[in-house]
Amino acid sequence: DTEVTQTPKHLVMGMTNKKSLKCEQHMGHRAMYWYKQKAKKPPELMFVYSYEKLSINESVPSRFSPECPNSSLLNLHLHALQPEDSALYLCASSSPGRSNEKLFFGSGTQLSVL
Amino acid sequence: GENVEQHPSTLSVQEGDSAVIKCTYSDSASNYFPWYKQELGKRPQLIIDIRSNVGEKKDQRIAVTLNKTAKHFSLHITETQPEDSAVYFCAASRNTGGFKTIFGAGTRLFVKA
């Protein structure tokens, strides 16, 4: 399995809702990432987990809460989002070893906050 | 802070011509420079990369050059084809316990048949 799988593919939520985005990989990668991508913009790093520990938090608002339950799973819990948080949320992973900088992206969750 | 500048933002070429995209990075600790291609509605996919101890790398019609002193790196696509049309992102990466990859703003490449 050489894929990063994200669910759901699309999500519409209200500002008072609580929802979670899920990401899964079975490539043995030990670093996992959340990126946010607005239309016609580059991916913007949010969080990095290395060996299931949070190693980078790019000053993301607390309404986004990441979780790494095990080496294959990465979640992003969403609460009290704003309309400006509407974007494509991309999960990525990278492997241990010499080529461990290469990012493998999932297809993303297109999030709309109403 | 870390920054990656990318030019041009839009590039239109005739099929068969070459395309060149240029990037500049600010973080001298960056040691890995990937290029990603993103087609409309799809995920970014790695097309080529280069490490800081190498000056040039080629893979068929795609080549990347790196000038570490000037903090410049470039993507060269030769014999362009319509299927090369996409958004291309350069990026600079360094290891901070998990790799911090910063992307350039992107170049929208149009290849006209």
PDB file of C-alpha atoms in Angstrom:
ATOM      1  CA  ASP A   1       0.000   0.000   0.000  1.00  0.00           C
ATOM      2  CA  THR A   2       1.662   3.210  -1.185  1.00  0.00           C
ATOM      3  CA  GLU A   3      -1.131   5.639  -0.460  1.00  0.00           C
ATOM      4  CA  VAL A   4      -2.147   8.151   2.121  1.00  0.00           C
ATOM      5  CA  THR A   5      -5.898   7.915   2.611  1.00  0.00           C
ATOM      6  CA  GLN A   6      -7.970  10.812   3.902  1.00  0.00           C
ATOM      7  CA  THR A   7     -11.598  10.828   4.980  1.00  0.00           C
ATOM      8  CA  PRO A   8     -13.981  12.408   4.411  1.00  0.00           C
ATOM      9  CA  LYS A   9     -13.280  13.840   0.945  1.00  0.00           C
ATOM     10  CA  HIS A  10     -15.733  16.668   1.497  1.00  0.00           C
ATOM     11  CA  LEU A  11     -17.079  18.194   4.708  1.00  0.00           C
ATOM     12  CA  VAL A  12     -19.541  21.005   5.330  1.00  0.00           C
ATOM     13  CA  MET A  13     -19.883  22.191   8.905  1.00  0.00           C
ATOM     14  CA  GLY A  14     -21.374  25.027  10.876  1.00  0.00           C
ATOM     15  CA  MET A  15     -19.363  27.238  13.172  1.00  0.00           C
ATOM     16  CA  THR A  16     -20.687  25.488  16.269  1.00  0.00           C
ATOM     17  CA  ASN A  17     -20.035  21.942  15.046  1.00  0.00           C
ATOM     18  CA  LYS A  18     -17.318  19.527  16.118  1.00  0.00           C
ATOM     19  CA  LYS A  19     -15.881  17.297  13.434  1.00  0.00           C
ATOM     20  CA  SER A  20     -12.738  15.289  12.788  1.00  0.00           C
ATOM     21  CA  LEU A  21     -10.599  14.695   9.720  1.00  0.00           C
ATOM     22  CA  LYS A  22      -8.845  11.345   9.452  1.00  0.00           C
ATOM     23  CA  CYS A  23      -5.663  10.249   7.721  1.00  0.00           C
ATOM     24  CA  GLU A  24      -4.178   6.783   7.407  1.00  0.00           C
ATOM     25  CA  GLN A  25      -1.032   5.324   5.857  1.00  0.00           C
ATOM     26  CA  HIS A  26       0.445   1.842   5.923  1.00  0.00           C
ATOM     27  CA  MET A  27       3.848   2.588   4.404  1.00  0.00           C
ATOM     28  CA  GLY A  28       5.696   2.493   7.743  1.00  0.00           C
ATOM     29  CA  HIS A  29       6.197   6.249   7.645  1.00  0.00           C
ATOM     30  CA  ARG A  30       7.036   7.734  11.030  1.00  0.00           C
ATOM     31  CA  ALA A  31       6.417  11.408  10.266  1.00  0.00           C
ATOM     32  CA  MET A  32       2.945  12.704   9.489  1.00  0.00           C
ATOM     33  CA  TYR A  33       1.822  16.184   8.598  1.00  0.00           C
ATOM     34  CA  TRP A  34      -1.228  18.409   8.289  1.00  0.00           C
ATOM     35  CA  TYR A  35      -1.231  21.103   5.642  1.00  0.00           C
ATOM     36  CA  LYS A  36      -3.903  23.678   4.798  1.00  0.00           C
ATOM     37  CA  GLN A  37      -4.310  24.816   1.186  1.00  0.00           C
ATOM     38  CA  LYS A  38      -6.489  27.697   0.074  1.00  0.00           C
ATOM     39  CA  ALA A  39      -7.495  27.985  -3.569  1.00  0.00           C
ATOM     40  CA  LYS A  40      -4.609  29.038  -5.837  1.00  0.00           C
ATOM     41  CA  LYS A  41      -2.191  29.077  -2.890  1.00  0.00           C
ATOM     42  CA  PRO A  42       0.583  26.723  -1.789  1.00  0.00           C
ATOM     43  CA  PRO A  43       0.147  24.179   1.003  1.00  0.00           C
ATOM     44  CA  GLU A  44       0.746  25.795   4.376  1.00  0.00           C
ATOM     45  CA  LEU A  45       2.237  23.666   7.161  1.00  0.00           C
ATOM     46  CA  MET A  46       0.104  23.302  10.291  1.00  0.00           C
ATOM     47  CA  PHE A  47       1.468  20.388  12.336  1.00  0.00           C
ATOM     48  CA  VAL A  48       4.187  17.749  12.190  1.00  0.00           C
ATOM     49  CA  TYR A  49       4.235  14.506  14.155  1.00  0.00           C
ATOM     50  CA  SER A  50       7.469  12.556  14.380  1.00  0.00           C
ATOM     51  CA  TYR A  51       7.289   9.086  15.943  1.00  0.00           C
ATOM     52  CA  GLU A  52       3.798   9.891  17.218  1.00  0.00           C
ATOM     53  CA  LYS A  53       4.954  13.004  19.062  1.00  0.00           C
ATOM     54  CA  LEU A  54       4.026  16.536  18.044  1.00  0.00           C
ATOM     55  CA  SER A  55       7.267  18.133  16.860  1.00  0.00           C
ATOM     56  CA  ILE A  56       6.061  21.220  15.012  1.00  0.00           C
ATOM     57  CA  ASN A  57       3.018  23.424  15.617  1.00  0.00           C
ATOM     58  CA  GLU A  58       3.042  26.413  13.300  1.00  0.00           C
ATOM     59  CA  SER A  59       1.108  28.667  15.690  1.00  0.00           C
ATOM     60  CA  VAL A  60      -2.190  27.158  14.603  1.00  0.00           C
ATOM     61  CA  PRO A  61      -5.327  28.375  16.458  1.00  0.00           C
ATOM     62  CA  SER A  62      -6.545  26.052  19.198  1.00  0.00           C
ATOM     63  CA  ARG A  63      -9.787  25.377  17.315  1.00  0.00           C
ATOM     64  CA  PHE A  64      -7.609  22.909  15.360  1.00  0.00           C
ATOM     65  CA  SER A  65      -6.445  20.017  17.533  1.00  0.00           C
ATOM     66  CA  PRO A  66      -4.234  17.287  16.080  1.00  0.00           C
ATOM     67  CA  GLU A  67      -3.943  13.765  17.382  1.00  0.00           C
ATOM     68  CA  CYS A  68      -1.705  10.854  16.422  1.00  0.00           C
ATOM     69  CA  PRO A  69      -3.173   7.690  18.024  1.00  0.00           C
ATOM     70  CA  ASN A  70      -0.557   5.411  16.458  1.00  0.00           C
ATOM     71  CA  SER A  71       2.077   5.348  13.745  1.00  0.00           C
ATOM     72  CA  SER A  72      -0.499   4.816  10.972  1.00  0.00           C
ATOM     73  CA  LEU A  73      -3.196   7.283  11.951  1.00  0.00           C
ATOM     74  CA  LEU A  74      -3.438  11.047  12.162  1.00  0.00           C
ATOM     75  CA  ASN A  75      -6.547  13.002  13.102  1.00  0.00           C
ATOM     76  CA  LEU A  76      -7.417  16.669  13.046  1.00  0.00           C
ATOM     77  CA  HIS A  77     -10.211  17.638  15.411  1.00  0.00           C
ATOM     78  CA  LEU A  78     -12.162  20.739  14.469  1.00  0.00           C
ATOM     79  CA  HIS A  79     -14.241  22.880  16.817  1.00  0.00           C
ATOM     80  CA  ALA A  80     -15.775  26.352  16.533  1.00  0.00           C
ATOM     81  CA  LEU A  81     -14.253  27.000  13.113  1.00  0.00           C
ATOM     82  CA  GLN A  82     -14.629  30.249  11.195  1.00  0.00           C
ATOM     83  CA  PRO A  83     -15.658  30.657   7.546  1.00  0.00           C
ATOM     84  CA  GLU A  84     -12.063  31.664   6.712  1.00  0.00           C
ATOM     85  CA  ASP A  85     -10.984  28.161   7.754  1.00  0.00           C
ATOM     86  CA  SER A  86     -12.640  26.811   4.618  1.00  0.00           C
ATOM     87  CA  ALA A  87      -9.865  25.180   2.597  1.00  0.00           C
ATOM     88  CA  LEU A  88      -8.410  21.896   1.377  1.00  0.00           C
ATOM     89  CA  TYR A  89      -6.781  20.059   4.276  1.00  0.00           C
ATOM     90  CA  LEU A  90      -3.972  17.803   3.157  1.00  0.00           C
ATOM     91  CA  CYS A  91      -2.375  15.052   5.165  1.00  0.00           C
ATOM     92  CA  ALA A  92       1.115  13.863   4.245  1.00  0.00           C
ATOM     93  CA  SER A  93       3.637  11.354   5.494  1.00  0.00           C
ATOM     94  CA  SER A  94       7.336  10.714   5.075  1.00  0.00           C
ATOM     95  CA  SER A  95       9.480   7.666   5.721  1.00  0.00           C
ATOM     96  CA  PRO A  96      12.417   7.038   8.028  1.00  0.00           C
ATOM     97  CA  GLY A  97      15.771   6.587   6.392  1.00  0.00           C
ATOM     98  CA  ARG A  98      17.751   8.526   3.825  1.00  0.00           C
ATOM     99  CA  SER A  99      14.823   9.712   1.714  1.00  0.00           C
ATOM    100  CA  ASN A 100      12.748  10.734   4.677  1.00  0.00           C
ATOM    101  CA  GLU A 101      12.118  14.243   3.458  1.00  0.00           C
ATOM    102  CA  LYS A 102       9.865  13.133   0.598  1.00  0.00           C
ATOM    103  CA  LEU A 103       6.243  13.950   1.302  1.00  0.00           C
ATOM    104  CA  PHE A 104       3.477  11.640   0.186  1.00  0.00           C
ATOM    105  CA  PHE A 105       0.198  13.536   0.142  1.00  0.00           C
ATOM    106  CA  GLY A 106      -3.331  12.301   0.555  1.00  0.00           C
ATOM    107  CA  SER A 107      -6.094  13.574  -1.727  1.00  0.00           C
ATOM    108  CA  GLY A 108      -7.285  15.983   0.935  1.00  0.00           C
ATOM    109  CA  THR A 109     -10.526  16.925   2.650  1.00  0.00           C
ATOM    110  CA  GLN A 110     -12.325  19.899   1.105  1.00  0.00           C
ATOM    111  CA  LEU A 111     -13.780  21.715   4.100  1.00  0.00           C
ATOM    112  CA  SER A 112     -16.494  24.355   3.932  1.00  0.00           C
ATOM    113  CA  VAL A 113     -17.426  26.251   7.091  1.00  0.00           C
ATOM    114  CA  LEU A 114     -20.791  27.983   6.946  1.00  0.00           C
TER     115      LEU A 114
ATOM    116  CA  GLY B   1      11.437  33.699   9.115  1.00  0.00           C
ATOM    117  CA  GLU B   2      11.704  31.044   6.459  1.00  0.00           C
ATOM    118  CA  ASN B   3      10.543  32.093   3.033  1.00  0.00           C
ATOM    119  CA  VAL B   4      10.592  30.666  -0.478  1.00  0.00           C
ATOM    120  CA  GLU B   5      10.012  32.987  -3.423  1.00  0.00           C
ATOM    121  CA  GLN B   6       8.966  31.538  -6.772  1.00  0.00           C
ATOM    122  CA  HIS B   7       8.805  33.115 -10.239  1.00  0.00           C
ATOM    123  CA  PRO B   8       6.994  33.430 -12.542  1.00  0.00           C
ATOM    124  CA  SER B   9       3.501  33.021 -11.132  1.00  0.00           C
ATOM    125  CA  THR B  10       2.164  32.115 -14.578  1.00  0.00           C
ATOM    126  CA  LEU B  11       4.019  30.685 -17.552  1.00  0.00           C
ATOM    127  CA  SER B  12       2.600  29.945 -20.972  1.00  0.00           C
ATOM    128  CA  VAL B  13       4.676  28.040 -23.552  1.00  0.00           C
ATOM    129  CA  GLN B  14       4.124  26.367 -26.886  1.00  0.00           C
ATOM    130  CA  GLU B  15       4.220  22.587 -26.984  1.00  0.00           C
ATOM    131  CA  GLY B  16       7.800  21.455 -27.519  1.00  0.00           C
ATOM    132  CA  ASP B  17       9.358  24.564 -25.989  1.00  0.00           C
ATOM    133  CA  SER B  18      11.230  24.627 -22.686  1.00  0.00           C
ATOM    134  CA  ALA B  19       9.908  26.002 -19.401  1.00  0.00           C
ATOM    135  CA  VAL B  20      12.007  27.366 -16.548  1.00  0.00           C
ATOM    136  CA  ILE B  21      10.788  28.148 -13.038  1.00  0.00           C
ATOM    137  CA  LYS B  22      13.043  29.830 -10.491  1.00  0.00           C
ATOM    138  CA  CYS B  23      13.016  29.853  -6.692  1.00  0.00           C
ATOM    139  CA  THR B  24      14.960  31.544  -3.933  1.00  0.00           C
ATOM    140  CA  TYR B  25      15.028  30.436  -0.311  1.00  0.00           C
ATOM    141  CA  SER B  26      16.004  32.322   2.833  1.00  0.00           C
ATOM    142  CA  ASP B  27      16.744  29.605   5.437  1.00  0.00           C
ATOM    143  CA  SER B  28      20.411  28.623   5.114  1.00  0.00           C
ATOM    144  CA  ALA B  29      19.673  25.463   7.126  1.00  0.00           C
ATOM    145  CA  SER B  30      17.502  24.106   4.291  1.00  0.00           C
ATOM    146  CA  ASN B  31      19.143  21.071   2.764  1.00  0.00           C
ATOM    147  CA  TYR B  32      16.471  19.436   0.625  1.00  0.00           C
ATOM    148  CA  PHE B  33      14.647  21.011  -2.314  1.00  0.00           C
ATOM    149  CA  PRO B  34      11.684  19.153  -3.833  1.00  0.00           C
ATOM    150  CA  TRP B  35       9.420  20.159  -6.681  1.00  0.00           C
ATOM    151  CA  TYR B  36       5.750  19.207  -6.653  1.00  0.00           C
ATOM    152  CA  LYS B  37       3.242  19.152  -9.482  1.00  0.00           C
ATOM    153  CA  GLN B  38      -0.418  19.693  -8.653  1.00  0.00           C
ATOM    154  CA  GLU B  39      -3.075  19.179 -11.285  1.00  0.00           C
ATOM    155  CA  LEU B  40      -6.483  20.741 -10.823  1.00  0.00           C
ATOM    156  CA  GLY B  41      -8.379  18.997  -8.034  1.00  0.00           C
ATOM    157  CA  LYS B  42      -5.531  16.583  -7.320  1.00  0.00           C
ATOM    158  CA  ARG B  43      -2.937  16.133  -4.604  1.00  0.00           C
ATOM    159  CA  PRO B  44       0.587  17.573  -4.951  1.00  0.00           C
ATOM    160  CA  GLN B  45       2.982  14.929  -6.283  1.00  0.00           C
ATOM    161  CA  LEU B  46       6.750  14.944  -6.103  1.00  0.00           C
ATOM    162  CA  ILE B  47       8.353  15.133  -9.560  1.00  0.00           C
ATOM    163  CA  ILE B  48      12.010  15.697  -8.744  1.00  0.00           C
ATOM    164  CA  ASP B  49      14.160  16.705  -5.807  1.00  0.00           C
ATOM    165  CA  ILE B  50      17.727  17.717  -5.029  1.00  0.00           C
ATOM    166  CA  ARG B  51      19.840  17.719  -1.908  1.00  0.00           C
ATOM    167  CA  SER B  52      22.184  20.508  -0.911  1.00  0.00           C
ATOM    168  CA  ASN B  53      25.340  18.505  -1.666  1.00  0.00           C
ATOM    169  CA  VAL B  54      24.388  18.229  -5.348  1.00  0.00           C
ATOM    170  CA  GLY B  55      24.384  20.989  -7.973  1.00  0.00           C
ATOM    171  CA  GLU B  56      22.237  19.420 -10.670  1.00  0.00           C
ATOM    172  CA  LYS B  57      19.930  16.456 -11.193  1.00  0.00           C
ATOM    173  CA  LYS B  58      18.112  15.252 -14.290  1.00  0.00           C
ATOM    174  CA  ASP B  59      15.257  12.838 -14.858  1.00  0.00           C
ATOM    175  CA  GLN B  60      14.250  12.494 -18.518  1.00  0.00           C
ATOM    176  CA  ARG B  61      12.709  15.846 -19.558  1.00  0.00           C
ATOM    177  CA  ILE B  62      12.993  17.392 -16.109  1.00  0.00           C
ATOM    178  CA  ALA B  63      16.109  18.853 -14.503  1.00  0.00           C
ATOM    179  CA  VAL B  64      16.772  20.836 -11.373  1.00  0.00           C
ATOM    180  CA  THR B  65      19.774  23.021 -10.560  1.00  0.00           C
ATOM    181  CA  LEU B  66      20.852  24.351  -7.170  1.00  0.00           C
ATOM    182  CA  ASN B  67      23.157  27.245  -6.332  1.00  0.00           C
ATOM    183  CA  LYS B  68      23.591  26.905  -2.584  1.00  0.00           C
ATOM    184  CA  THR B  69      25.736  30.026  -2.268  1.00  0.00           C
ATOM    185  CA  ALA B  70      23.117  32.220  -3.898  1.00  0.00           C
ATOM    186  CA  LYS B  71      20.228  30.202  -2.385  1.00  0.00           C
ATOM    187  CA  HIS B  72      18.683  29.763  -5.834  1.00  0.00           C
ATOM    188  CA  PHE B  73      17.232  26.654  -7.411  1.00  0.00           C
ATOM    189  CA  SER B  74      15.445  26.150 -10.713  1.00  0.00           C
ATOM    190  CA  LEU B  75      13.253  23.644 -12.520  1.00  0.00           C
ATOM    191  CA  HIS B  76      13.775  23.053 -16.235  1.00  0.00           C
ATOM    192  CA  ILE B  77      11.248  21.170 -18.346  1.00  0.00           C
ATOM    193  CA  THR B  78      12.267  20.445 -21.933  1.00  0.00           C
ATOM    194  CA  GLU B  79      10.051  19.377 -24.855  1.00  0.00           C
ATOM    195  CA  THR B  80       6.932  20.403 -22.987  1.00  0.00           C
ATOM    196  CA  GLN B  81       3.683  18.541 -23.598  1.00  0.00           C
ATOM    197  CA  PRO B  82       0.055  19.543 -22.892  1.00  0.00           C
ATOM    198  CA  GLU B  83      -0.034  17.079 -19.987  1.00  0.00           C
ATOM    199  CA  ASP B  84       2.700  19.137 -18.298  1.00  0.00           C
ATOM    200  CA  SER B  85       0.069  21.843 -17.724  1.00  0.00           C
ATOM    201  CA  ALA B  86      -0.384  22.150 -13.937  1.00  0.00           C
ATOM    202  CA  VAL B  87       0.714  24.198 -10.956  1.00  0.00           C
ATOM    203  CA  TYR B  88       4.320  23.607  -9.934  1.00  0.00           C
ATOM    204  CA  PHE B  89       5.519  24.296  -6.393  1.00  0.00           C
ATOM    205  CA  CYS B  90       9.125  24.532  -5.337  1.00  0.00           C
ATOM    206  CA  ALA B  91       9.916  23.913  -1.683  1.00  0.00           C
ATOM    207  CA  ALA B  92      12.767  24.061   0.799  1.00  0.00           C
ATOM    208  CA  SER B  93      13.021  21.639   3.674  1.00  0.00           C
ATOM    209  CA  ARG B  94      15.100  21.078   6.806  1.00  0.00           C
ATOM    210  CA  ASN B  95      14.996  18.547   9.589  1.00  0.00           C
ATOM    211  CA  THR B  96      13.704  19.869  12.891  1.00  0.00           C
ATOM    212  CA  GLY B  97      12.502  16.530  14.260  1.00  0.00           C
ATOM    213  CA  GLY B  98      10.072  16.035  11.450  1.00  0.00           C
ATOM    214  CA  PHE B  99      10.799  17.836   8.226  1.00  0.00           C
ATOM    215  CA  LYS B 100       9.665  21.421   7.919  1.00  0.00           C
ATOM    216  CA  THR B 101       8.880  21.993   4.260  1.00  0.00           C
ATOM    217  CA  ILE B 102       8.082  25.515   3.110  1.00  0.00           C
ATOM    218  CA  PHE B 103       6.472  25.912  -0.305  1.00  0.00           C
ATOM    219  CA  GLY B 104       6.855  28.651  -2.873  1.00  0.00           C
ATOM    220  CA  ALA B 105       3.710  30.413  -4.111  1.00  0.00           C
ATOM    221  CA  GLY B 106       3.448  28.211  -7.204  1.00  0.00           C
ATOM    222  CA  THR B 107       3.733  28.623 -10.967  1.00  0.00           C
ATOM    223  CA  ARG B 108       0.761  27.904 -13.174  1.00  0.00           C
ATOM    224  CA  LEU B 109       2.167  26.376 -16.364  1.00  0.00           C
ATOM    225  CA  PHE B 110       0.086  26.315 -19.535  1.00  0.00           C
ATOM    226  CA  VAL B 111       1.395  24.280 -22.471  1.00  0.00           C
ATOM    227  CA  LYS B 112      -0.428  25.185 -25.676  1.00  0.00           C
ATOM    228  CA  ALA B 113      -0.833  22.461 -28.276  1.00  0.00           C
TER     229      ALA B 113
END
